[in-house]
Coordinates of N, CA and C and ligand atoms in Angstrom, one line a residue:
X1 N -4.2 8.8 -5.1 CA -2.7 8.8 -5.0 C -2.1 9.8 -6.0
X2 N -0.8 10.3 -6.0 CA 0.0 11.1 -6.5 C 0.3 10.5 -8.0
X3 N 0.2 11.3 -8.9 CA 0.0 11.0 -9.9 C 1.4 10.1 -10.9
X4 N 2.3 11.3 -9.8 CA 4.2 10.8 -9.7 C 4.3 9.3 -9.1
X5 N 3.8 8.9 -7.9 CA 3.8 7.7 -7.3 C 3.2 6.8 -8.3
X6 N 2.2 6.9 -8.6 CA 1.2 6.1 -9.5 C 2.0 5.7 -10.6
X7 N 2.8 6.7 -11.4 CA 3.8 6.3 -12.4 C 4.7 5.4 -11.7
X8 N 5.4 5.6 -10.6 CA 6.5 5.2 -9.8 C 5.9 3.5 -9.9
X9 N 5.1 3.5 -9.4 CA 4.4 1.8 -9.5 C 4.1 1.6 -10.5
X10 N 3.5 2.4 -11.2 CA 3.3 1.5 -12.8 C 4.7 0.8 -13.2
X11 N 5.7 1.7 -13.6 CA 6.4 1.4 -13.9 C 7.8 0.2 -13.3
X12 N 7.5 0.2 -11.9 CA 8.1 -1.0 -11.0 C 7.4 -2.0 -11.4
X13 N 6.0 -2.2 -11.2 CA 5.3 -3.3 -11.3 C 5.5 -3.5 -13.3
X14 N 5.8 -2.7 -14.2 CA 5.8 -3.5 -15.6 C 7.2 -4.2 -15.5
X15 N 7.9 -3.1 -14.9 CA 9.9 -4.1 -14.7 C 9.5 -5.3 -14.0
X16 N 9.0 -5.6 -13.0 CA 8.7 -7.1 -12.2 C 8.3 -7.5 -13.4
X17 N 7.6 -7.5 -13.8 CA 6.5 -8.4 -15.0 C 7.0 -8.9 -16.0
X18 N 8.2 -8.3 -16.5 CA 9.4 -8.4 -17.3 C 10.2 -9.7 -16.7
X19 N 10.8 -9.2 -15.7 CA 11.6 -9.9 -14.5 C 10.7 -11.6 -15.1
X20 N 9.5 -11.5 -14.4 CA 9.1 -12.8 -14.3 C 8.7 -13.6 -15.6
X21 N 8.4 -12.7 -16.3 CA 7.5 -13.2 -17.4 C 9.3 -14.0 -18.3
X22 N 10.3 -13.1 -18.1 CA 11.4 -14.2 -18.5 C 12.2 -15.1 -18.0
X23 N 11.7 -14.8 -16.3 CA 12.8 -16.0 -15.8 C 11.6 -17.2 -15.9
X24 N 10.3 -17.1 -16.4 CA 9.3 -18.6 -16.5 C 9.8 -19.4 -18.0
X25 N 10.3 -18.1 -18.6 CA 11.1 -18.6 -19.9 C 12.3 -19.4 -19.8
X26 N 12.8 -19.4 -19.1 CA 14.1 -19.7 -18.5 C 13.7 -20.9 -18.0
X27 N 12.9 -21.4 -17.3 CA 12.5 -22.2 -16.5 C 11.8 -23.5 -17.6
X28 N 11.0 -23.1 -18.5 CA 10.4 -24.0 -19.5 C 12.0 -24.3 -20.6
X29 N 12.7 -23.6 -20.6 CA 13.7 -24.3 -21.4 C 14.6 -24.8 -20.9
X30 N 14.9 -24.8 -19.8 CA 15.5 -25.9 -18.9 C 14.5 -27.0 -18.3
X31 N 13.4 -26.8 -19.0 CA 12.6 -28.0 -18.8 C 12.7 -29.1 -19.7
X32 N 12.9 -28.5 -20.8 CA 12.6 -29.3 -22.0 C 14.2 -29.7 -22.5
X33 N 15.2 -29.1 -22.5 CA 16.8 -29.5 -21.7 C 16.7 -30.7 -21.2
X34 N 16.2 -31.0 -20.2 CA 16.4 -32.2 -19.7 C 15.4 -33.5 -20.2
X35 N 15.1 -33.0 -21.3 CA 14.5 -34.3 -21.9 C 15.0 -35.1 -22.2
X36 N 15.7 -35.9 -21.5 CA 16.7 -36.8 -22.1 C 16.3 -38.5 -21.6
X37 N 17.2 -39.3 -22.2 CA 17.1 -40.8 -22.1 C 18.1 -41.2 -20.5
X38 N 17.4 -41.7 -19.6 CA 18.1 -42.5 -18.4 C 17.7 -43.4 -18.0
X39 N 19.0 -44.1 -18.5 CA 18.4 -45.7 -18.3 C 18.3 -45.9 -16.9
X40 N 19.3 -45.4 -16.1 CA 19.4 -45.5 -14.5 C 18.1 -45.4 -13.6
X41 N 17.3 -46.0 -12.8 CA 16.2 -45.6 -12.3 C 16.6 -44.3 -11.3
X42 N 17.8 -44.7 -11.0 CA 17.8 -43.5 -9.6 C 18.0 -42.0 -10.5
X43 N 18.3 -42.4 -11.5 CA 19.0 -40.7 -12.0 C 16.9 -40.0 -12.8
X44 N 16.4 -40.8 -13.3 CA 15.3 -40.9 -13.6 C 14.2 -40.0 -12.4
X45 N 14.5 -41.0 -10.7 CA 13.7 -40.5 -9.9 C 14.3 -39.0 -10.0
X46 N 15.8 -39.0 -9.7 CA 16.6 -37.9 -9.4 C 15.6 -36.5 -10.3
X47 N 15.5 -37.1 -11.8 CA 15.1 -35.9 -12.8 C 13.4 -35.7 -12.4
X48 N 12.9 -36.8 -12.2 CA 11.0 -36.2 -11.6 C 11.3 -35.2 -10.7
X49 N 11.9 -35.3 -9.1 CA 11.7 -34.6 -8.4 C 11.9 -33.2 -8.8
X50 N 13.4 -33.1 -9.8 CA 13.3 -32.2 -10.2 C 12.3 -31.0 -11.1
X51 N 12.2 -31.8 -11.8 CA 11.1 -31.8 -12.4 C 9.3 -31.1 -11.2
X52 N 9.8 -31.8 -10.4 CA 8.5 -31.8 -9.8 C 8.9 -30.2 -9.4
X53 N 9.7 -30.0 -8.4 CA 10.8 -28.7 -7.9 C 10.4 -27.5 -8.8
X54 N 10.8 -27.9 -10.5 CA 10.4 -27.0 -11.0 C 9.0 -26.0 -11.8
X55 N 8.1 -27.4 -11.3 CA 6.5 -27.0 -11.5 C 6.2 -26.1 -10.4
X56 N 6.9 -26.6 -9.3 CA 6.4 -25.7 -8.1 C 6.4 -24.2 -8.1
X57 N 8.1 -23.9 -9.0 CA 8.4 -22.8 -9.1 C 7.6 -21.8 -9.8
X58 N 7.1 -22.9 -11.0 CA 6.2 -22.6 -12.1 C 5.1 -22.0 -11.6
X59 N 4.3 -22.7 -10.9 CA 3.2 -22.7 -10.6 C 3.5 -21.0 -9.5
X60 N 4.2 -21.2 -8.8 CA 4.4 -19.7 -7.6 C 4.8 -18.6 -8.7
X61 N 5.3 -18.7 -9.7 CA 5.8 -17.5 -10.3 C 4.4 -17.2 -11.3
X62 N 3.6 -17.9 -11.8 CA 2.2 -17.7 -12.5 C 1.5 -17.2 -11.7
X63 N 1.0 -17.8 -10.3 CA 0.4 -16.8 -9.3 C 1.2 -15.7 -9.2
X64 N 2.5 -15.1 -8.9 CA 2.7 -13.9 -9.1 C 2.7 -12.5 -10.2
X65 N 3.1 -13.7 -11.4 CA 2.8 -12.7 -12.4 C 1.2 -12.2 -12.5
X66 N -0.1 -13.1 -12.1 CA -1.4 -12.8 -12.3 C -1.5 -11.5 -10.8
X67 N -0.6 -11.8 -9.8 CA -0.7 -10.5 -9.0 C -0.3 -9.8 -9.3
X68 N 0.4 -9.7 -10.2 CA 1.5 -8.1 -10.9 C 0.6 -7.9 -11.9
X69 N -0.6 -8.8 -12.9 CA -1.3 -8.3 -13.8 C -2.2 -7.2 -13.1
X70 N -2.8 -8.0 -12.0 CA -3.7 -7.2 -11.2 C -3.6 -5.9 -10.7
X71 N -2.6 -5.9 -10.2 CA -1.9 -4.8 -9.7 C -2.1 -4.1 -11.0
X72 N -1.1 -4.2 -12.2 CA -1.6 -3.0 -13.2 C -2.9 -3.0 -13.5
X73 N -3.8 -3.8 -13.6 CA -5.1 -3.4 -13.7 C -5.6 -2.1 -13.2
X74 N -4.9 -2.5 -11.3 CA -5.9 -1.3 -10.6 C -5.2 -0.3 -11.0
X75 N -3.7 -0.4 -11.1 CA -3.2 1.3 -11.8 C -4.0 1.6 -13.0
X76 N -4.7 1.1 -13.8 CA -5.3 1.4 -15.0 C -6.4 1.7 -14.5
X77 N -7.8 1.2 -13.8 CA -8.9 1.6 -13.4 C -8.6 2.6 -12.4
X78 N -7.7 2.3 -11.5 CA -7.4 3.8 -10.6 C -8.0 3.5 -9.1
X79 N -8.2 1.5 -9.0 CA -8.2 1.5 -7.4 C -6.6 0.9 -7.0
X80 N -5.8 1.4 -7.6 CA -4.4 0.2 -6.9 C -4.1 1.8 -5.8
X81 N -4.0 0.9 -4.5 CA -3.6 2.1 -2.9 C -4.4 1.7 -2.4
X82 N -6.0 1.4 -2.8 CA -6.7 1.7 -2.0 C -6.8 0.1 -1.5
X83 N -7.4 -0.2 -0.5 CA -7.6 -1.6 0.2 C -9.3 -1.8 -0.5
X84 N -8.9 -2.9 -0.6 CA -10.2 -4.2 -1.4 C -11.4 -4.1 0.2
X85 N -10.4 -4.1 1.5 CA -11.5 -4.5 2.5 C -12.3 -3.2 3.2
X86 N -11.2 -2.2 3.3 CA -11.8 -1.0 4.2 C -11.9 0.1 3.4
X87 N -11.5 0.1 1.7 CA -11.3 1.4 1.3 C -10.5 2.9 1.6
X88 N -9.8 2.4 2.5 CA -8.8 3.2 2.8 C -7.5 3.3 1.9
X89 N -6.8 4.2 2.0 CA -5.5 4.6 1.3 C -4.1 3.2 2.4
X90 N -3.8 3.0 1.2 CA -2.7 1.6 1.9 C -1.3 2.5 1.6
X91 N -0.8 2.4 2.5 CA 0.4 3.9 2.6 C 1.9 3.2 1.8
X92 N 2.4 4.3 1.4 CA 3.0 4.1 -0.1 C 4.3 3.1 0.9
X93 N 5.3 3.6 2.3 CA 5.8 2.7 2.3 C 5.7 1.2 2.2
X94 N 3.8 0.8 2.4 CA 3.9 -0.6 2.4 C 3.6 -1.1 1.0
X95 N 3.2 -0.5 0.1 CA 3.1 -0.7 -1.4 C 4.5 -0.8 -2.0
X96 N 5.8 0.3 -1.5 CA 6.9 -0.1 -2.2 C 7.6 -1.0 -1.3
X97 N 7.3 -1.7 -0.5 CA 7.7 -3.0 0.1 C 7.0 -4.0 -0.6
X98 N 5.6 -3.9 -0.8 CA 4.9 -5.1 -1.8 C 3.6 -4.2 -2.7
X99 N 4.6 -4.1 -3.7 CA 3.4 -3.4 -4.7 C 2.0 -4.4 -5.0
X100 N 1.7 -5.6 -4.7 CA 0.8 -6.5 -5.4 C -0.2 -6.2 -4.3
X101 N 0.0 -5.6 -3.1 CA -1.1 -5.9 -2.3 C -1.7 -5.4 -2.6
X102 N -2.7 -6.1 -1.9 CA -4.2 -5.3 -2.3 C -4.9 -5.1 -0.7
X103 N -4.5 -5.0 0.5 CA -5.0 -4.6 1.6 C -4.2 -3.6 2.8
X104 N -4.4 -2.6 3.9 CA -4.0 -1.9 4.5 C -3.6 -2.6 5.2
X105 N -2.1 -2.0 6.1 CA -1.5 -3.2 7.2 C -2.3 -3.9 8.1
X106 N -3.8 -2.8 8.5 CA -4.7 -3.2 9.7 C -5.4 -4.1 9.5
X107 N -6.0 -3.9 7.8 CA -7.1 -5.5 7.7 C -6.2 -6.6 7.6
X108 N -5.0 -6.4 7.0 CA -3.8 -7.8 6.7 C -3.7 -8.5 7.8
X109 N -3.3 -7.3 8.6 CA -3.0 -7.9 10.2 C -4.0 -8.4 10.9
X110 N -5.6 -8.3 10.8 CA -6.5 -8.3 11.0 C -7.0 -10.0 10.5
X111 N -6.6 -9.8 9.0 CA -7.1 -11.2 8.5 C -5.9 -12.5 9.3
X112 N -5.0 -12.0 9.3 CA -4.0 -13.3 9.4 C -4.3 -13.6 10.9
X113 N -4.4 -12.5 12.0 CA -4.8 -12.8 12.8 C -6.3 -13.7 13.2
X114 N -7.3 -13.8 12.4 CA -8.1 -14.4 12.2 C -7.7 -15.3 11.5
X115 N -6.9 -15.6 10.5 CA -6.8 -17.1 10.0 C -5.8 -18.0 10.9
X116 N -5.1 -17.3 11.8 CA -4.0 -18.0 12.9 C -5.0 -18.3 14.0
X117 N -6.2 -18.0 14.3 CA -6.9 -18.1 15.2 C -8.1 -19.6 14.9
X118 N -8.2 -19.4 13.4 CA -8.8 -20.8 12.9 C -8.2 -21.9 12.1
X119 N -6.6 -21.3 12.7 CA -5.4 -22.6 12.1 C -5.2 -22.8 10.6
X120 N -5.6 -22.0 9.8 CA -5.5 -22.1 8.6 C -3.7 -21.7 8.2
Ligands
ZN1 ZN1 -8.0 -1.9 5.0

């Protein structure tokens, strides 16, 4: 890959990582915010679900930031472009649509088609 691009993603993918690494910050202190006393049972369930709502978020935004680690990984070792399955070059428009991937449209399209075919 181009040496200019390669920067172009390093440096998208550190801004995302930023992005995420403080809105999980945001998220744990609006966790601990609502530590409060309710006597009410319904306002109580009201606060688990939420609560629950926000683990979810938790949990999807941790998987993302470990894809944006990865992602800089491969900019650092020097395989991020290339596909994990066929070794091919993964073309920059679909990388600046989703920098974390790690496969070419043909095996993606290839896998999902194979997991829609065994209902996963
Ligand atoms: Zn491929």
């Amino acid at each position: 890959m181009d040496p200019k691009d390669l920067k172009f993603f390093e440096e998208l993918l550190h801004r995302r990582l930023q992005e995420l690494l403080s809105n999980a910050g945001e998220t744990v202190s609006g966790m601990t915010e609502q530590k409060e006393n309710f006597p009410d049972p319904t306002d109580r369930a009201t606060l688990e679900s939420d609560r629950n709502f926000m683990l979810r978020i938790r949990d999807r935004e941790y998987k993302l930031i470990n894809k944006v680690k990865k992602a800089l990984d491969r900019i650092e070792n020097g395989t991020f472009g290339i596909c994990e399955k066929c070794g091919e070059d993964i073309s920059i428009e679909r990388l600046k649509a989703r920098p974390v991937t790690t496969q070419c449209i043909d095996c993606k399209t290839k896998e999902e088609a194979f997991e829609k075919a065994l209902g996963i």
